[in-house]
PDB file of C-alpha atoms and ligand atoms in Angstrom:
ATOM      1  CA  UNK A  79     -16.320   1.498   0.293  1.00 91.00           C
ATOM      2  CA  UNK A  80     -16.588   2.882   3.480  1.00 97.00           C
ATOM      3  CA  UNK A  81     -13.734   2.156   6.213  1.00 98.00           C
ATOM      4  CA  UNK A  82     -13.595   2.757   9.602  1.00 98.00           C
ATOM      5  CA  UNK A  83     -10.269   3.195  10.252  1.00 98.00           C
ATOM      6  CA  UNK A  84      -7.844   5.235   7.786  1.00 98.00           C
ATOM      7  CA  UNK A  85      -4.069   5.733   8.171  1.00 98.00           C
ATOM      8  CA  UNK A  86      -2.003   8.442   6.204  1.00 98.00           C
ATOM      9  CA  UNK A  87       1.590   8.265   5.692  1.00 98.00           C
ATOM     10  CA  UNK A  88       4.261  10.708   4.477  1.00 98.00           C
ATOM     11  CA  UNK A  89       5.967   7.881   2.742  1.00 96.00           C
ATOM     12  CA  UNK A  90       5.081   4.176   1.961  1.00 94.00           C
ATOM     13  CA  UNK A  91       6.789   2.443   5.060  1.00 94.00           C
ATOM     14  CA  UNK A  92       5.586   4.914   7.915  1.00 97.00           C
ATOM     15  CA  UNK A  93       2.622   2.877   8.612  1.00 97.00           C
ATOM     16  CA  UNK A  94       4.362  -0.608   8.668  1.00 97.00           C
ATOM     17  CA  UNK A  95       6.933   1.473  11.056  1.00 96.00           C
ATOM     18  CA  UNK A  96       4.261   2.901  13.462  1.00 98.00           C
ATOM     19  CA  UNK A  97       0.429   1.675  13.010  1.00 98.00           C
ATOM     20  CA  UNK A  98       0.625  -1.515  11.469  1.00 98.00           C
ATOM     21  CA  UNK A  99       0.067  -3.800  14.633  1.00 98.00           C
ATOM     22  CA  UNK A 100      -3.095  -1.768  15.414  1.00 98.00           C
ATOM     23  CA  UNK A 101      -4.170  -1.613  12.101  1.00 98.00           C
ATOM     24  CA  UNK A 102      -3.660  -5.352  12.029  1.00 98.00           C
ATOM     25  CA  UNK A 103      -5.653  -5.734  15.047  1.00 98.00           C
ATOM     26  CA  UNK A 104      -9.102  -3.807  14.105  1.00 98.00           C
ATOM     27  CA  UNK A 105      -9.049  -5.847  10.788  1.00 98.00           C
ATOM     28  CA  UNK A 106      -9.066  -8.931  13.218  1.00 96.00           C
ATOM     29  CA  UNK A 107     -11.817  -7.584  15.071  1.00 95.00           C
ATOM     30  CA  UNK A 108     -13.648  -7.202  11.723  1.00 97.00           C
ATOM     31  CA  UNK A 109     -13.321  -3.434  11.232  1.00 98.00           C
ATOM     32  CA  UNK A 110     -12.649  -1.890   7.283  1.00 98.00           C
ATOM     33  CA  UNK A 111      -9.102  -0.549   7.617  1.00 98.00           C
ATOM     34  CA  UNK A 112      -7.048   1.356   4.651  1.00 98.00           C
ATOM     35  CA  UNK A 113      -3.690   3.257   4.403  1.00 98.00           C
ATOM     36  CA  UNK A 114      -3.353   6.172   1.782  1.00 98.00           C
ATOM     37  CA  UNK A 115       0.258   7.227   1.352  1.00 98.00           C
ATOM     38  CA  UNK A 116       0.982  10.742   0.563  1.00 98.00           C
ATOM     39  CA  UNK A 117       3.907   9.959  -1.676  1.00 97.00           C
ATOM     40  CA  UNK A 118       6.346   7.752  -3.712  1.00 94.00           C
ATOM     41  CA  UNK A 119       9.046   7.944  -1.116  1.00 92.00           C
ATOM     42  CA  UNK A 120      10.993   8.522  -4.779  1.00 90.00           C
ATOM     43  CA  UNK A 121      13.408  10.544  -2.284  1.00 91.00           C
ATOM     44  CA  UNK A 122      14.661   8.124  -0.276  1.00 86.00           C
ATOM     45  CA  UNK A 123      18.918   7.460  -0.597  1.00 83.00           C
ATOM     46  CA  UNK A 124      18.107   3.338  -1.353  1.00 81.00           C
ATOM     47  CA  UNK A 125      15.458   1.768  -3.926  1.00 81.00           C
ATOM     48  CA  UNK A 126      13.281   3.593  -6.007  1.00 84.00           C
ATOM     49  CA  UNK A 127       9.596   5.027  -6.306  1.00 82.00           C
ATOM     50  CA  UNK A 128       8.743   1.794  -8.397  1.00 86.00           C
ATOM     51  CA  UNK A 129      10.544  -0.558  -5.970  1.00 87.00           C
ATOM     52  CA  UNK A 130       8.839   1.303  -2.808  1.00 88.00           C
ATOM     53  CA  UNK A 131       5.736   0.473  -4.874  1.00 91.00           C
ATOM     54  CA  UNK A 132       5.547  -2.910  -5.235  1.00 93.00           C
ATOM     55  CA  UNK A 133       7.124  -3.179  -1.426  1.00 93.00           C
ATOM     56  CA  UNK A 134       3.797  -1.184  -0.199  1.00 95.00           C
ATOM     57  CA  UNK A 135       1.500  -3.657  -2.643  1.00 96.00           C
ATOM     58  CA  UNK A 136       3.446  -6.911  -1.027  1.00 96.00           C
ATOM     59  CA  UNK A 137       3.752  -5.018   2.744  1.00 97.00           C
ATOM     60  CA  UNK A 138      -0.583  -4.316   2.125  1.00 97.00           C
ATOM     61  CA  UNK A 139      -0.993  -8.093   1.507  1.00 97.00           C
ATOM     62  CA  UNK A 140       0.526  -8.771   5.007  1.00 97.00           C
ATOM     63  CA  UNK A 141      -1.196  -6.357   7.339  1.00 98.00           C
ATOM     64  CA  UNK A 142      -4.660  -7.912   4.903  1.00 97.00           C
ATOM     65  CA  UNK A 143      -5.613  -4.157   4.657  1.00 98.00           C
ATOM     66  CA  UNK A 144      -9.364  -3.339   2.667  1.00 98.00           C
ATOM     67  CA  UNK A 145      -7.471  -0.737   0.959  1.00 98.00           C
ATOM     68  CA  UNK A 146      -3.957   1.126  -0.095  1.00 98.00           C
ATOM     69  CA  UNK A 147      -3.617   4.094  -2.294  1.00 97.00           C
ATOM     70  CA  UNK A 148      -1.106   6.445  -3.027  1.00 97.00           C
ATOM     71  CA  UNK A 149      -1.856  10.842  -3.950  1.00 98.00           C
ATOM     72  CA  UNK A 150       1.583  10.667  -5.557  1.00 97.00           C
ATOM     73  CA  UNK A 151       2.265  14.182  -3.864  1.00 98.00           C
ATOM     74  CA  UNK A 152       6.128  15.137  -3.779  1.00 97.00           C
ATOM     75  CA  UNK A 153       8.128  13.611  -1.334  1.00 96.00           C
ATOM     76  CA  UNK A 154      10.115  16.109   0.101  1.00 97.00           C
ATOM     77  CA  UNK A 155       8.036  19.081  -1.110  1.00 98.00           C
ATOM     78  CA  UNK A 156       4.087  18.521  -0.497  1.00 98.00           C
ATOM     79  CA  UNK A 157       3.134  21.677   1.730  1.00 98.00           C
ATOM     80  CA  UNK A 158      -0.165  22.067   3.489  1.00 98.00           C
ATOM     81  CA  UNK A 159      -1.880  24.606   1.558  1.00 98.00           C
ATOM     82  CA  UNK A 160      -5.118  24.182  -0.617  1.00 98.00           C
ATOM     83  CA  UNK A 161      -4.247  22.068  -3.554  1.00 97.00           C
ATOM     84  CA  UNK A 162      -2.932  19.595  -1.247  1.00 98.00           C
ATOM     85  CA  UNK A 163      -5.670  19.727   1.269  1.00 98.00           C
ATOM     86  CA  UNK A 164      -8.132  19.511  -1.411  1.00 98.00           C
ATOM     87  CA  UNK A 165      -6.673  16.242  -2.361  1.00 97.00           C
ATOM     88  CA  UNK A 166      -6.830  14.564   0.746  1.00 98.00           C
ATOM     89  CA  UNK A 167     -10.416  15.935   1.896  1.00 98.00           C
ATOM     90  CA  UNK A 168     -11.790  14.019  -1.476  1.00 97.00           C
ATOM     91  CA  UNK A 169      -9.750  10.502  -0.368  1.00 98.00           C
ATOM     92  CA  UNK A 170     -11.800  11.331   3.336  1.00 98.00           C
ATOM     93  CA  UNK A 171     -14.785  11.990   2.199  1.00 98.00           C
ATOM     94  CA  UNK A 172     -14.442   8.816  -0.483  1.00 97.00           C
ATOM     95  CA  UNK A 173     -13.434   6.454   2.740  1.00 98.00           C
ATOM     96  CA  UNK A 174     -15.966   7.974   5.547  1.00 98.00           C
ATOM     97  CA  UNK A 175     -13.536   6.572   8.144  1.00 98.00           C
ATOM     98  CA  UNK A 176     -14.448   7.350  11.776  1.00 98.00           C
ATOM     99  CA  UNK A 177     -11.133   7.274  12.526  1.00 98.00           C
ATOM    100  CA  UNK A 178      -8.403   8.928  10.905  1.00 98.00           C
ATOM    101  CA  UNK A 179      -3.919   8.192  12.290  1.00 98.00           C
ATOM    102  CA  UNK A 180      -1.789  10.323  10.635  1.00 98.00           C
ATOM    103  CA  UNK A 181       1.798  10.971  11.429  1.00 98.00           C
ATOM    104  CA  UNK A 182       3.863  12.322  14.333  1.00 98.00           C
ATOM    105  CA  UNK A 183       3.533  16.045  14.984  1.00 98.00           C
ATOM    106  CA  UNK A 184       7.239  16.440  15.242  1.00 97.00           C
ATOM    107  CA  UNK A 185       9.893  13.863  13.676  1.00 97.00           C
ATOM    108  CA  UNK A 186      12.962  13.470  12.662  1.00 95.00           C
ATOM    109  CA  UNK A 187      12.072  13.632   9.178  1.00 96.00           C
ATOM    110  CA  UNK A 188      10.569  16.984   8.372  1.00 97.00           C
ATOM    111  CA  UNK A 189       7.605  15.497   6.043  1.00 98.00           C
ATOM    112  CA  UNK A 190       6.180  13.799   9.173  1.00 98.00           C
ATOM    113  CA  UNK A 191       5.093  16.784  11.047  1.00 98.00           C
ATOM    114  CA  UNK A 192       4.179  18.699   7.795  1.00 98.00           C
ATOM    115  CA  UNK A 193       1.881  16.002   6.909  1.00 98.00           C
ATOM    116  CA  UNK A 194       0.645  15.546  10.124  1.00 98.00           C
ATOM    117  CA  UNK A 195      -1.157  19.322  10.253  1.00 98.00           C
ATOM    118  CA  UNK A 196      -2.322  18.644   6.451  1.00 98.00           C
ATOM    119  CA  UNK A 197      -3.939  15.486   7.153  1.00 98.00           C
ATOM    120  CA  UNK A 198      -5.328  17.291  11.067  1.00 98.00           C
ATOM    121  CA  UNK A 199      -6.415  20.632   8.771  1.00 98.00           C
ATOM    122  CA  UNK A 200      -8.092  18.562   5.851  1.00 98.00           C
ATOM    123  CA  UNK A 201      -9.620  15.987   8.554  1.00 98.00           C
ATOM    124  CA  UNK A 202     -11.240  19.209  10.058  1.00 98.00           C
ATOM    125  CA  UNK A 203     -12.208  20.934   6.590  1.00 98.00           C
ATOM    126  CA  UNK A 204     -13.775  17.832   5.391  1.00 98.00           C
ATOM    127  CA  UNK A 205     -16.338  18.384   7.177  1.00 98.00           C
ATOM    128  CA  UNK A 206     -17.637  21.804   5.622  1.00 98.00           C
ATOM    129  CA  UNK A 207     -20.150  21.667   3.052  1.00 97.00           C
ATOM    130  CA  UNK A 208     -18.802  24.172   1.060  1.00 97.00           C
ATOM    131  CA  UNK A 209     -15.929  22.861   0.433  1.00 97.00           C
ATOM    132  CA  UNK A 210     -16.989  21.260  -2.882  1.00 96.00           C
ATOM    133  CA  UNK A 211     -14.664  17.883  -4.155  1.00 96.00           C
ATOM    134  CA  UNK A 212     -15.276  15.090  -7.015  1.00 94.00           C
ATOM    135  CA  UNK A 213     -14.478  11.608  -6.625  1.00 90.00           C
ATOM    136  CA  UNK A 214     -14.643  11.461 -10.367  1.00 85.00           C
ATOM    137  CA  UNK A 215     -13.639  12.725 -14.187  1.00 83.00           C
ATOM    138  CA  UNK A 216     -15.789  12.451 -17.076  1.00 86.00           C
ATOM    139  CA  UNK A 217     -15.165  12.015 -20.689  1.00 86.00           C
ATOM    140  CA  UNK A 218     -13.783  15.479 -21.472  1.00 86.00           C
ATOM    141  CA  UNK A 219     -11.536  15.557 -17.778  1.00 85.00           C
ATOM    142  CA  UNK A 220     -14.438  17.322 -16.047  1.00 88.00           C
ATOM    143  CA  UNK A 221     -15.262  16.668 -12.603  1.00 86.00           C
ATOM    144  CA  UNK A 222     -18.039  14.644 -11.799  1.00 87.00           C
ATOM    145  CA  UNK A 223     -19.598  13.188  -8.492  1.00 91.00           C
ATOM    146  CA  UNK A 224     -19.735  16.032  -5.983  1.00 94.00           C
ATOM    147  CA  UNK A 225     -18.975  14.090  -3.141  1.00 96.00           C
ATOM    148  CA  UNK A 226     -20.370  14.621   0.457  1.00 97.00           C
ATOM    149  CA  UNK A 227     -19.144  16.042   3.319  1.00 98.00           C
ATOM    150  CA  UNK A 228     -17.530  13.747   6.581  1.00 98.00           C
ATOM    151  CA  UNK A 229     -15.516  14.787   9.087  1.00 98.00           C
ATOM    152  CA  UNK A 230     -14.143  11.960  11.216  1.00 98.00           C
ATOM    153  CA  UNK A 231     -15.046  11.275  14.900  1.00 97.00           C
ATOM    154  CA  UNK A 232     -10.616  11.018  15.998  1.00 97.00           C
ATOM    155  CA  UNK A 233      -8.133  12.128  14.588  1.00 98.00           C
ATOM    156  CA  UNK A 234      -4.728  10.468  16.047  1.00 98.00           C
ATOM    157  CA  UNK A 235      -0.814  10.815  15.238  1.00 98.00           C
ATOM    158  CA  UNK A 236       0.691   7.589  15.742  1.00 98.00           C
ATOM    159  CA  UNK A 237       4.794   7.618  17.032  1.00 98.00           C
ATOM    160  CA  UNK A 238       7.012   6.761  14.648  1.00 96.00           C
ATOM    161  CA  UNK A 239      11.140   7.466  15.054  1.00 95.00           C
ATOM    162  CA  UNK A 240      11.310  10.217  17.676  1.00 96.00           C
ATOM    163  CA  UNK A 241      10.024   9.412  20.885  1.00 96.00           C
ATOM    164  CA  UNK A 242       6.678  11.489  22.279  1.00 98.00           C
ATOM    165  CA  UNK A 243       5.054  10.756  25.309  1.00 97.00           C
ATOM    166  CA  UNK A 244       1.498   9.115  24.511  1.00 98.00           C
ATOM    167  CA  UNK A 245      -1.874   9.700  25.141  1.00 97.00           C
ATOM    168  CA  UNK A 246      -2.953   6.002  24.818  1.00 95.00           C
ATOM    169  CA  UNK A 247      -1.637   2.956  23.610  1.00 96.00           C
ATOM    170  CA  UNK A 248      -2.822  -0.085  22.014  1.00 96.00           C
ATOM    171  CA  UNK A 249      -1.796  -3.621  22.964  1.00 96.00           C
ATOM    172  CA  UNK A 250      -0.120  -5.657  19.597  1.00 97.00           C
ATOM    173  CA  UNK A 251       1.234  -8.414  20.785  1.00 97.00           C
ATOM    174  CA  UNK A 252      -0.909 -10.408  18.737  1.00 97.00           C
ATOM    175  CA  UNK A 253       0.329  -9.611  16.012  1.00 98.00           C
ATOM    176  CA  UNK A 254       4.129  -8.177  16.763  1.00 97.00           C
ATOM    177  CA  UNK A 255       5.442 -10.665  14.594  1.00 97.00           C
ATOM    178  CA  UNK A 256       3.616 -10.108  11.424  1.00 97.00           C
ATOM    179  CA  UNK A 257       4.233  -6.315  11.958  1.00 97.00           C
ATOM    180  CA  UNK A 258       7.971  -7.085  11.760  1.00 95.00           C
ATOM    181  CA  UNK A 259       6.965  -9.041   8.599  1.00 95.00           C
ATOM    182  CA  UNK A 260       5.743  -6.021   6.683  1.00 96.00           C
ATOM    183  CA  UNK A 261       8.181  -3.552   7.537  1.00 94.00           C
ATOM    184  CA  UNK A 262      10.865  -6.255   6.152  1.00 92.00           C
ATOM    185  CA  UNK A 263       8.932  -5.909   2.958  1.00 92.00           C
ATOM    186  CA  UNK A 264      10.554  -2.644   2.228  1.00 88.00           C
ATOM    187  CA  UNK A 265      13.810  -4.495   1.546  1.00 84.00           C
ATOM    188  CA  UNK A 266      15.351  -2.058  -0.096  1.00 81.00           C
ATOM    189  CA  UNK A 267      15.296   0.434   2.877  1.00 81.00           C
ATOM    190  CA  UNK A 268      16.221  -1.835   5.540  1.00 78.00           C
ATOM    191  CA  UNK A 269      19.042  -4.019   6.859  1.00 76.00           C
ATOM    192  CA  UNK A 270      20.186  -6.325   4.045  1.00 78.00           C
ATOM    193  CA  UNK A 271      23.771  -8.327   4.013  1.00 78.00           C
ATOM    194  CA  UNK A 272      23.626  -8.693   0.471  1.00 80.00           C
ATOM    195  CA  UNK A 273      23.043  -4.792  -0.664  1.00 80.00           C
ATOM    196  CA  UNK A 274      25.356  -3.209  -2.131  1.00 81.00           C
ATOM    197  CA  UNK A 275      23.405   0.047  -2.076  1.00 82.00           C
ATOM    198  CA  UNK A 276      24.580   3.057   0.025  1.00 81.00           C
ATOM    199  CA  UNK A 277      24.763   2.735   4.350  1.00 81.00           C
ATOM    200  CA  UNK A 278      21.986   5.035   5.894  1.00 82.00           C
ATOM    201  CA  UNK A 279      20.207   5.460   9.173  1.00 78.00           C
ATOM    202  CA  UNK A 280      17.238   3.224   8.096  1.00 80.00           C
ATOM    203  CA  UNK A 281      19.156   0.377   6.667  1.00 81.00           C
ATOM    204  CA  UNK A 282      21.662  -0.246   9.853  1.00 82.00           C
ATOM    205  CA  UNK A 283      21.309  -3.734  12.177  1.00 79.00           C
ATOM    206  CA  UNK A 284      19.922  -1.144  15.027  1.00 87.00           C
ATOM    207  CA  UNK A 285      16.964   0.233  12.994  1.00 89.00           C
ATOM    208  CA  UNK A 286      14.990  -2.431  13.389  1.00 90.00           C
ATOM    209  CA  UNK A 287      15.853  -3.429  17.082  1.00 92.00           C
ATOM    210  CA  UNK A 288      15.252   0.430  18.112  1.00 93.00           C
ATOM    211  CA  UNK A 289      11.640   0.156  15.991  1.00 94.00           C
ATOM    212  CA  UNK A 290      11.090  -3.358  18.363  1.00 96.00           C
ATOM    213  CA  UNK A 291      12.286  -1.666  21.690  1.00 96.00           C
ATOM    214  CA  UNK A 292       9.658   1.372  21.477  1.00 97.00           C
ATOM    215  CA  UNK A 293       7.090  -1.555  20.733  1.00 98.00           C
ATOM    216  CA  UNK A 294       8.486  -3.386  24.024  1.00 98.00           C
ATOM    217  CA  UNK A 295       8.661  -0.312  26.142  1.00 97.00           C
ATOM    218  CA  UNK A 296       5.444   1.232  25.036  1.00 97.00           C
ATOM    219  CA  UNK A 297       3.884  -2.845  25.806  1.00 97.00           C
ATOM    220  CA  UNK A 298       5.441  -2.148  29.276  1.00 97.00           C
ATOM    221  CA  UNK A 299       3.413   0.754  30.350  1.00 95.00           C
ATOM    222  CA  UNK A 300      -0.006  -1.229  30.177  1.00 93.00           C
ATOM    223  CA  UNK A 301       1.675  -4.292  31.310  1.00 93.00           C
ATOM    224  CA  UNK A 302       1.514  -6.293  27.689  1.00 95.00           C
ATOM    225  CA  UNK A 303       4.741  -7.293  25.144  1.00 97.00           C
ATOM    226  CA  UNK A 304       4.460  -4.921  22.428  1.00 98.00           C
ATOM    227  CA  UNK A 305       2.217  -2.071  21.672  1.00 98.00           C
ATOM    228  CA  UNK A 306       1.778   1.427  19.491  1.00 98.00           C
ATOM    229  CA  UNK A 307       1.122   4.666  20.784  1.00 98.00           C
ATOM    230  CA  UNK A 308      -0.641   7.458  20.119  1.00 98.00           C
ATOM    231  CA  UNK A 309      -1.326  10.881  20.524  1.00 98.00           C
ATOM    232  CA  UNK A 310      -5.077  12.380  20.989  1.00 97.00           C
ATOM    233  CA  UNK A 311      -5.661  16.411  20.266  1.00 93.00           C
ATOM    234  CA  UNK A 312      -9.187  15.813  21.833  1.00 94.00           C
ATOM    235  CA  UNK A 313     -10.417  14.474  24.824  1.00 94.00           C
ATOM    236  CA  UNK A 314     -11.520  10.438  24.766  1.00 92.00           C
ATOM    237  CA  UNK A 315     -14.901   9.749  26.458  1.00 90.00           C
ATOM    238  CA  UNK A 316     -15.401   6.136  27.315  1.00 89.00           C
ATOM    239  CA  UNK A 317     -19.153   5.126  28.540  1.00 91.00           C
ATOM    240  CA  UNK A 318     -17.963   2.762  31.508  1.00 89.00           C
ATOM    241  CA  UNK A 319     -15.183   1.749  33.466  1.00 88.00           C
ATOM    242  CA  UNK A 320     -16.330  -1.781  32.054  1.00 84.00           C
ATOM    243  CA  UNK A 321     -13.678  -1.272  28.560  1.00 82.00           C
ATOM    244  CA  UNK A 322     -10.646  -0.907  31.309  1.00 80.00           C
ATOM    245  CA  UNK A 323     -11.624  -3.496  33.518  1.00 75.00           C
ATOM    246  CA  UNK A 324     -11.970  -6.222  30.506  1.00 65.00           C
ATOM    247  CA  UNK A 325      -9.189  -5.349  28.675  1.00 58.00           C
ATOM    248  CA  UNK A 326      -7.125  -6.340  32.000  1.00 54.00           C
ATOM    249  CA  UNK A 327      -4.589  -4.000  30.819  1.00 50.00           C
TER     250      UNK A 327
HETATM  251 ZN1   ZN B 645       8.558   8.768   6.574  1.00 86.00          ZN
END
């Protein structure tokens, strides 16, 4: 299947945290959207890898997504270096997206910026035909199915817990609410009375007001309620003045 928009996440729960209003919003407008997490989260202090799972299958079902995998690299421990960049050129060049979000480029949590120049490197290497990648394993565990090369027209971090100033943001009000809906999926790493589960900086009251504030104030800048933002390492072209004007942002 080919999408046009695909978001990569460190851990199951940074797109429901970030992108998931704007991800939300192209499936409305009737684009092919997917998320590939990088890992398990199997490192986080509450819940478990096979909790987190069936959170990111229920979370998926929410934001209607085409598509949600997981590479099942190490949480904690993935580098950028070959193996791993291998991995995620072959999910690219399986997807074709034109547009590629991946993490912020600096975070509090250290994954986030390390996956942020894998996905940006493998985006970019993707493209290069002699890279050779399989989408597939035959009988005997061979590889089979060279697949093709794609490089995708944007790549763009999306802001997650630290705040970075912008390049553009996107207008969610539309769907603010249901966002909020799939990051309370992740029960077990959010605010619940009845855990009994350890205290940490995800799982206070303020979490999820501080995740709704940056939503608010982001909204502010173009003058809607809520909205994402996101960071460009290339310059955006538009055609006409035409896409400002009707948006009436
Ligand atoms: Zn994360």
């Amino acid at each position: 299947m080919k999408l046009d928009i695909l978001a990569f996440g460190a851990h199951p729960d940074d797109i429901e945290l970030s992108c998931a209003g704007t991800l939300m919003i192209e499936k409305k407008n009737g684009k092919k959207v997917g998320i590939i997490d990088l890992t398990s989260g199997e490192l986080g202090t509450r819940g478990n890898a096979e909790t987190r799972k069936q959170e990111a299958v229920d979370s998926a079902k929410i934001m209607d997504v085409d598509v949600r995998e997981n590479l099942l690299m190490a949480d904690g421990f993935f580098r950028n270096d070959e193996a791993h960049q291998l991995k995620v050129i072959a999910a690219i060049r399986k997807y074709r997206p034109e547009i590629v979000l991946c993490n912020a480029p600096e975070d509090r949590h250290p994954d986030h910026g390390r996956s942020s120049n894998l996905i940006i490197d493998a985006a970019f290497l993707s493209g290069l035909k002699k890279i050779t990648t399989f989408s597939g394993e035959g009988q005997n565990g061979e590889s089979t199915n060279a697949q093709k090369e794609w490089r995708p027209k944007y790549v763009f971090n999306y802001i997650q817990d630290k705040y970075l100033q912008p390049d553009f943001v996107i207008d969610i009000s539309d769907v603010h609410e249901k966002k909020i809906e799939a990051i309370k999926t992740f029960k077990t790493q959010f605010f619940d009375p009845e855990s009994n589960e350890p205290q940490t900086y995800l799982s206070s009251p303020d979490f999820l007001d501080s995740v709704i504030y940056r939503s608010k104030m982001f909204g502010k800048m173009i003058g809607v309620k809520y909205a994402e933002g996101y960071i460009s390492h290339k310059m955006i072209g538009i055609r006409s003045f035409d896409v400002l004007i009707k948006e009436n942002t």
